Structure formats: C-alpha cells, structure tokens
Amino acid sequence: MSGSLLHLLPEVADAVAAGDPVVALESTIISHGMPYPTNVAMAREVEQIVRDRGAVPATIAVLDGVAKVGLTSDDLELLATHPDVHKATTRDLPWLLATGRHGATTVAATMRLAARAGVRVFATGGIGGVHRGAGLSFDISADLTEMATVPVAVVSAGVKSILDIGLTLERMETLGIPVIVNGSDDFPSFYSRTSGFPAPRRLDGAEEIAAFLHAAWGPDLGLSCGVSIANPIPAADEIPAAEIHEAIEAALAELDDRGVVGQDVTPFLLANVVERTGGRSLDANLALVRNNAATAADIAVSHARLARR
Ligand code: PSU
Ligand code: MN
C-alpha cells in the first residue's frame, strides 16, 4: 500500500483498503494561507467535521522528506509554525523527498498524493487558476494541469478574483476538466456566491455529485481527469463582490509595485487581502472551508456506496 517515502496513516490505509469514505485535505492553506494560530485550529476543526459526517480525514503534507497521507495533531502544529515549510506543487515533491525537507502541498500536489494513496475526494478553500495578466506573465497555476490529469474531485468555493475567473473557466474547458457548481446556477468566487459567470454544469447535493463521479470514473467512460466542484460559500458568511473588490485591487497593485513573481504570488495576495480587510475575509475563509469539508465528506460517503456496488 505504501512505499518507504509514501506513508499512509494506518486509519487512512484501512479505510482505503475497505472502500470506506476518505477526504483528503491540503496543507498549503495551513502553512501559507492563514495566520497562526487560526491555521492550526482550522486544520483540526476541519478534520473533525469530516469525521462527524462519517468519513476519515487525510491531511496531506511532506514531513522530513516523507510524503504523508494522514497527519497527527503534532504534524498539524509543525506545519502551522515551522519556518522552513516549503510551498510544494507536484514538481517540487521529488526535491522534498530527495533532500528530506518539509513541504506544504498545494491543490496540485495534494491531488497527486491523494491519488497515489487511493483517495478520490478532496476539500480545500480556493483553487489556483489563470492569473490576471497571464497573457504576458504566463502565470497559470499547476492546479489546472493536475486537475486535467489526476482523477480526484476537488471541492472548493470557486476561484478568488485575485485570478482572472473568465480565463480560468476557459482554460478548464480546454483542459477537459469538468466544472460542477453545487446547488447554484452561478459560478462562485470564494468570498461571494456569484462571479458574473454562469455554472458550466449545476448539480444539487452530494448524491447527484457522487453519481457524476461514478459516471466519470466508472468502467463505462473510464475518464482519467479530475473534477472541479465549486461549492458556494453559505449566504450568511458571504462578502459581496463589491465589498471585497477594493482590497483585491489594492493587493494586486502592491504585488506589481513589489515585483512579486512565481510561486510567491498567490501567498502574497492571500495575506495582503486578509491584512486589508482585517478579520473579515479570514472569517469568510474559515466558513467556506468548513462548508467544503462537510460537502466533500457527504460526497465521499455517497461515492463510496456507489463504487462498492
Ligand atoms: N487560493 C486560495 N487559497 C489558497 C490557495 C489558492 O484562495 O490557499 C493555495 C492552494 O494551495 C492552491 C495554491 O493550490 O494556493 C495555488 O498556488 P499557485 O497559484 O502558486 O499555483
Ligand atoms: Mn503561479
């Protein structure tokens, strides 16, 4: 089940072997997406939400050069506090393993390790995509490449408007990534339930989404791609697009001024927006992550039932 540098927590390995529901969780959001100690509290709470809905949580990261699927509470604390945890997308994984470092996995790297471990459903906050100005910078997240190639369902709250949402949807279409919106006709934009773009496909609830995954990956079609499931933030927690707009524009301007590029772009923008909105954007972020964990757990439970037949 696991090689010497890929370790599954026994609880996760047992659940996968039995075909029981498991939900993968990423770690970049812990190390590079939220301030301490909110980040570690969030990581623990989200695992509990997954458990309460009948699935096994598997937070994923690289620790001391070992790719871990399923972490202990101490591992979560390390990821939240250690100064030398590298942000890791898929291409960084061999470097971390070969040199024995710590890495916090992005959506892309988490998907890859989840798939290696046999986990098919994954909850996160927001996915990466096509950055504004990508026509010149070529900055397009490796999350999209991974979703085109690895059969894992990623439950997010859509795409933050730090990105070009329209181009991100175009790119996902080209790459053949199915995009489902749960319970809405509008594609959501993280803090907001709408984005100005329609849902490419709408499904309502975990049962319908699990049936979609089963159709995609089952023996009839045998698709090998991932699935992007956009789950709008609950209405009570939403920040209307007009209210977050100013903070995002200012963060993008500061990004330009400082000349931040490459893998530092997304963490810079995330931290800058939190700073500019005070606690408000962080509260919304926490609410949508909880919501995504609950939805992903429900999908994993329904999908495990279908896949077992
Ligand atoms: N978008 C968010 N919150 C996040 C991220 C993106 O709203 O925490 C993180 C995720 O881990 C995602 C990564 O996979 O940033 C994308 O980074 P990049 O744009 O460098 O590919
Ligand atoms: Mn990038």
JSON list of C-alpha atoms and ligand atoms in Angstrom, two decimals, residues 26-30 32-34 87-89 104-110 122 124-131 139-144 158-163 190-191 262-267 270 285 288, ligand 1:
[
{"chain": "A", "resi": 26, "resn": "GLU", "atom": "CA", "xyz": [-4.36, 20.21, 1.70]},
{"chain": "A", "resi": 27, "resn": "SER", "atom": "CA", "xyz": [-1.61, 21.84, 3.76]},
{"chain": "A", "resi": 28, "resn": "THR", "atom": "CA", "xyz": [-0.57, 24.98, 1.83]},
{"chain": "A", "resi": 29, "resn": "ILE", "atom": "CA", "xyz": [-3.67, 26.58, 3.32]},
{"chain": "A", "resi": 30, "resn": "ILE", "atom": "CA", "xyz": [-2.20, 25.80, 6.79]},
{"chain": "A", "resi": 32, "resn": "HIS", "atom": "CA", "xyz": [0.95, 29.66, 3.62]},
{"chain": "A", "resi": 33, "resn": "GLY", "atom": "CA", "xyz": [-2.76, 30.51, 3.54]},
{"chain": "A", "resi": 34, "resn": "MET", "atom": "CA", "xyz": [-3.73, 31.60, 7.07]},
{"chain": "A", "resi": 87, "resn": "LYS", "atom": "CA", "xyz": [5.14, 25.55, -0.60]},
{"chain": "A", "resi": 88, "resn": "ALA", "atom": "CA", "xyz": [5.04, 22.47, -2.81]},
{"chain": "A", "resi": 89, "resn": "THR", "atom": "CA", "xyz": [3.31, 21.81, -6.08]},
{"chain": "A", "resi": 104, "resn": "ALA", "atom": "CA", "xyz": [3.05, 22.09, 2.45]},
{"chain": "A", "resi": 105, "resn": "THR", "atom": "CA", "xyz": [1.16, 20.70, -0.52]},
{"chain": "A", "resi": 106, "resn": "THR", "atom": "CA", "xyz": [-0.89, 22.87, -2.89]},
{"chain": "A", "resi": 107, "resn": "VAL", "atom": "CA", "xyz": [-4.08, 21.61, -4.50]},
{"chain": "A", "resi": 108, "resn": "ALA", "atom": "CA", "xyz": [-1.99, 20.07, -7.30]},
{"chain": "A", "resi": 109, "resn": "ALA", "atom": "CA", "xyz": [0.46, 18.19, -5.05]},
{"chain": "A", "resi": 110, "resn": "THR", "atom": "CA", "xyz": [-2.31, 17.14, -2.65]},
{"chain": "A", "resi": 122, "resn": "PHE", "atom": "CA", "xyz": [-10.54, 16.33, -1.58]},
{"chain": "A", "resi": 124, "resn": "THR", "atom": "CA", "xyz": [-9.92, 22.84, 0.05]},
{"chain": "A", "resi": 125, "resn": "GLY", "atom": "CA", "xyz": [-10.71, 26.58, 0.19]},
{"chain": "A", "resi": 126, "resn": "GLY", "atom": "CA", "xyz": [-9.89, 28.02, -3.21]},
{"chain": "A", "resi": 127, "resn": "ILE", "atom": "CA", "xyz": [-8.10, 26.56, -6.22]},
{"chain": "A", "resi": 128, "resn": "GLY", "atom": "CA", "xyz": [-5.36, 28.19, -8.26]},
{"chain": "A", "resi": 129, "resn": "GLY", "atom": "CA", "xyz": [-6.05, 29.26, -11.82]},
{"chain": "A", "resi": 130, "resn": "VAL", "atom": "CA", "xyz": [-5.17, 31.77, -14.53]},
{"chain": "A", "resi": 131, "resn": "HIS", "atom": "CA", "xyz": [-3.73, 34.96, -13.04]},
{"chain": "A", "resi": 139, "resn": "ASP", "atom": "CA", "xyz": [1.19, 32.64, -14.76]},
{"chain": "A", "resi": 140, "resn": "ILE", "atom": "CA", "xyz": [-1.27, 29.76, -14.71]},
{"chain": "A", "resi": 141, "resn": "SER", "atom": "CA", "xyz": [-1.44, 27.53, -11.65]},
{"chain": "A", "resi": 142, "resn": "ALA", "atom": "CA", "xyz": [-0.26, 23.94, -11.93]},
{"chain": "A", "resi": 143, "resn": "ASP", "atom": "CA", "xyz": [-3.52, 23.11, -10.11]},
{"chain": "A", "resi": 144, "resn": "LEU", "atom": "CA", "xyz": [-5.22, 23.21, -13.53]},
{"chain": "A", "resi": 158, "resn": "GLY", "atom": "CA", "xyz": [-14.65, 28.56, -6.61]},
{"chain": "A", "resi": 159, "resn": "VAL", "atom": "CA", "xyz": [-12.00, 30.97, -7.78]},
{"chain": "A", "resi": 160, "resn": "LYS", "atom": "CA", "xyz": [-10.90, 34.12, -5.99]},
{"chain": "A", "resi": 161, "resn": "SER", "atom": "CA", "xyz": [-10.97, 37.29, -8.04]},
{"chain": "A", "resi": 162, "resn": "ILE", "atom": "CA", "xyz": [-7.22, 37.69, -7.42]},
{"chain": "A", "resi": 163, "resn": "LEU", "atom": "CA", "xyz": [-7.36, 35.50, -10.57]},
{"chain": "A", "resi": 190, "resn": "PHE", "atom": "CA", "xyz": [-14.71, 32.31, -2.99]},
{"chain": "A", "resi": 191, "resn": "TYR", "atom": "CA", "xyz": [-15.96, 35.14, -0.73]},
{"chain": "A", "resi": 262, "resn": "GLY", "atom": "CA", "xyz": [6.37, 32.88, -9.35]},
{"chain": "A", "resi": 263, "resn": "GLN", "atom": "CA", "xyz": [5.13, 30.73, -6.51]},
{"chain": "A", "resi": 264, "resn": "ASP", "atom": "CA", "xyz": [5.13, 33.67, -4.09]},
{"chain": "A", "resi": 265, "resn": "VAL", "atom": "CA", "xyz": [2.31, 35.41, -5.99]},
{"chain": "A", "resi": 266, "resn": "THR", "atom": "CA", "xyz": [-0.66, 33.53, -4.51]},
{"chain": "A", "resi": 267, "resn": "PRO", "atom": "CA", "xyz": [0.53, 33.55, -0.83]},
{"chain": "A", "resi": 270, "resn": "LEU", "atom": "CA", "xyz": [-3.90, 35.92, 0.11]},
{"chain": "A", "resi": 285, "resn": "ASN", "atom": "CA", "xyz": [-12.45, 31.91, 4.55]},
{"chain": "A", "resi": 288, "resn": "LEU", "atom": "CA", "xyz": [-16.25, 28.30, 3.42]},
{"chain": "B", "resi": 1, "resn": "PSU", "atom": "N1", "xyz": [-6.31, 30.12, -3.47]},
{"chain": "B", "resi": 1, "resn": "PSU", "atom": "C1", "xyz": [-6.93, 30.41, -2.32]},
{"chain": "B", "resi": 1, "resn": "PSU", "atom": "N2", "xyz": [-6.43, 29.92, -1.15]},
{"chain": "B", "resi": 1, "resn": "PSU", "atom": "C2", "xyz": [-5.29, 29.13, -1.14]},
{"chain": "B", "resi": 1, "resn": "PSU", "atom": "C3", "xyz": [-4.65, 28.84, -2.38]},
{"chain": "B", "resi": 1, "resn": "PSU", "atom": "C4", "xyz": [-5.19, 29.34, -3.52]},
{"chain": "B", "resi": 1, "resn": "PSU", "atom": "O1", "xyz": [-7.94, 31.10, -2.32]},
{"chain": "B", "resi": 1, "resn": "PSU", "atom": "O2", "xyz": [-4.84, 28.72, -0.07]},
{"chain": "B", "resi": 1, "resn": "PSU", "atom": "C5", "xyz": [-3.42, 27.96, -2.38]},
{"chain": "B", "resi": 1, "resn": "PSU", "atom": "C6", "xyz": [-3.80, 26.50, -2.71]},
{"chain": "B", "resi": 1, "resn": "PSU", "atom": "O3", "xyz": [-2.92, 25.64, -2.00]},
{"chain": "B", "resi": 1, "resn": "PSU", "atom": "C7", "xyz": [-3.52, 26.42, -4.20]},
{"chain": "B", "resi": 1, "resn": "PSU", "atom": "C8", "xyz": [-2.29, 27.28, -4.31]},
{"chain": "B", "resi": 1, "resn": "PSU", "atom": "O4", "xyz": [-3.28, 25.11, -4.66]},
{"chain": "B", "resi": 1, "resn": "PSU", "atom": "O5", "xyz": [-2.55, 28.38, -3.43]},
{"chain": "B", "resi": 1, "resn": "PSU", "atom": "C9", "xyz": [-2.05, 27.76, -5.73]},
{"chain": "B", "resi": 1, "resn": "PSU", "atom": "O6", "xyz": [-0.82, 28.36, -5.81]},
{"chain": "B", "resi": 1, "resn": "PSU", "atom": "P1", "xyz": [-0.23, 28.76, -7.25]},
{"chain": "B", "resi": 1, "resn": "PSU", "atom": "O7", "xyz": [-1.11, 29.88, -7.73]},
{"chain": "B", "resi": 1, "resn": "PSU", "atom": "O8", "xyz": [1.17, 29.20, -6.98]},
{"chain": "B", "resi": 1, "resn": "PSU", "atom": "O9", "xyz": [-0.31, 27.54, -8.09]}
]
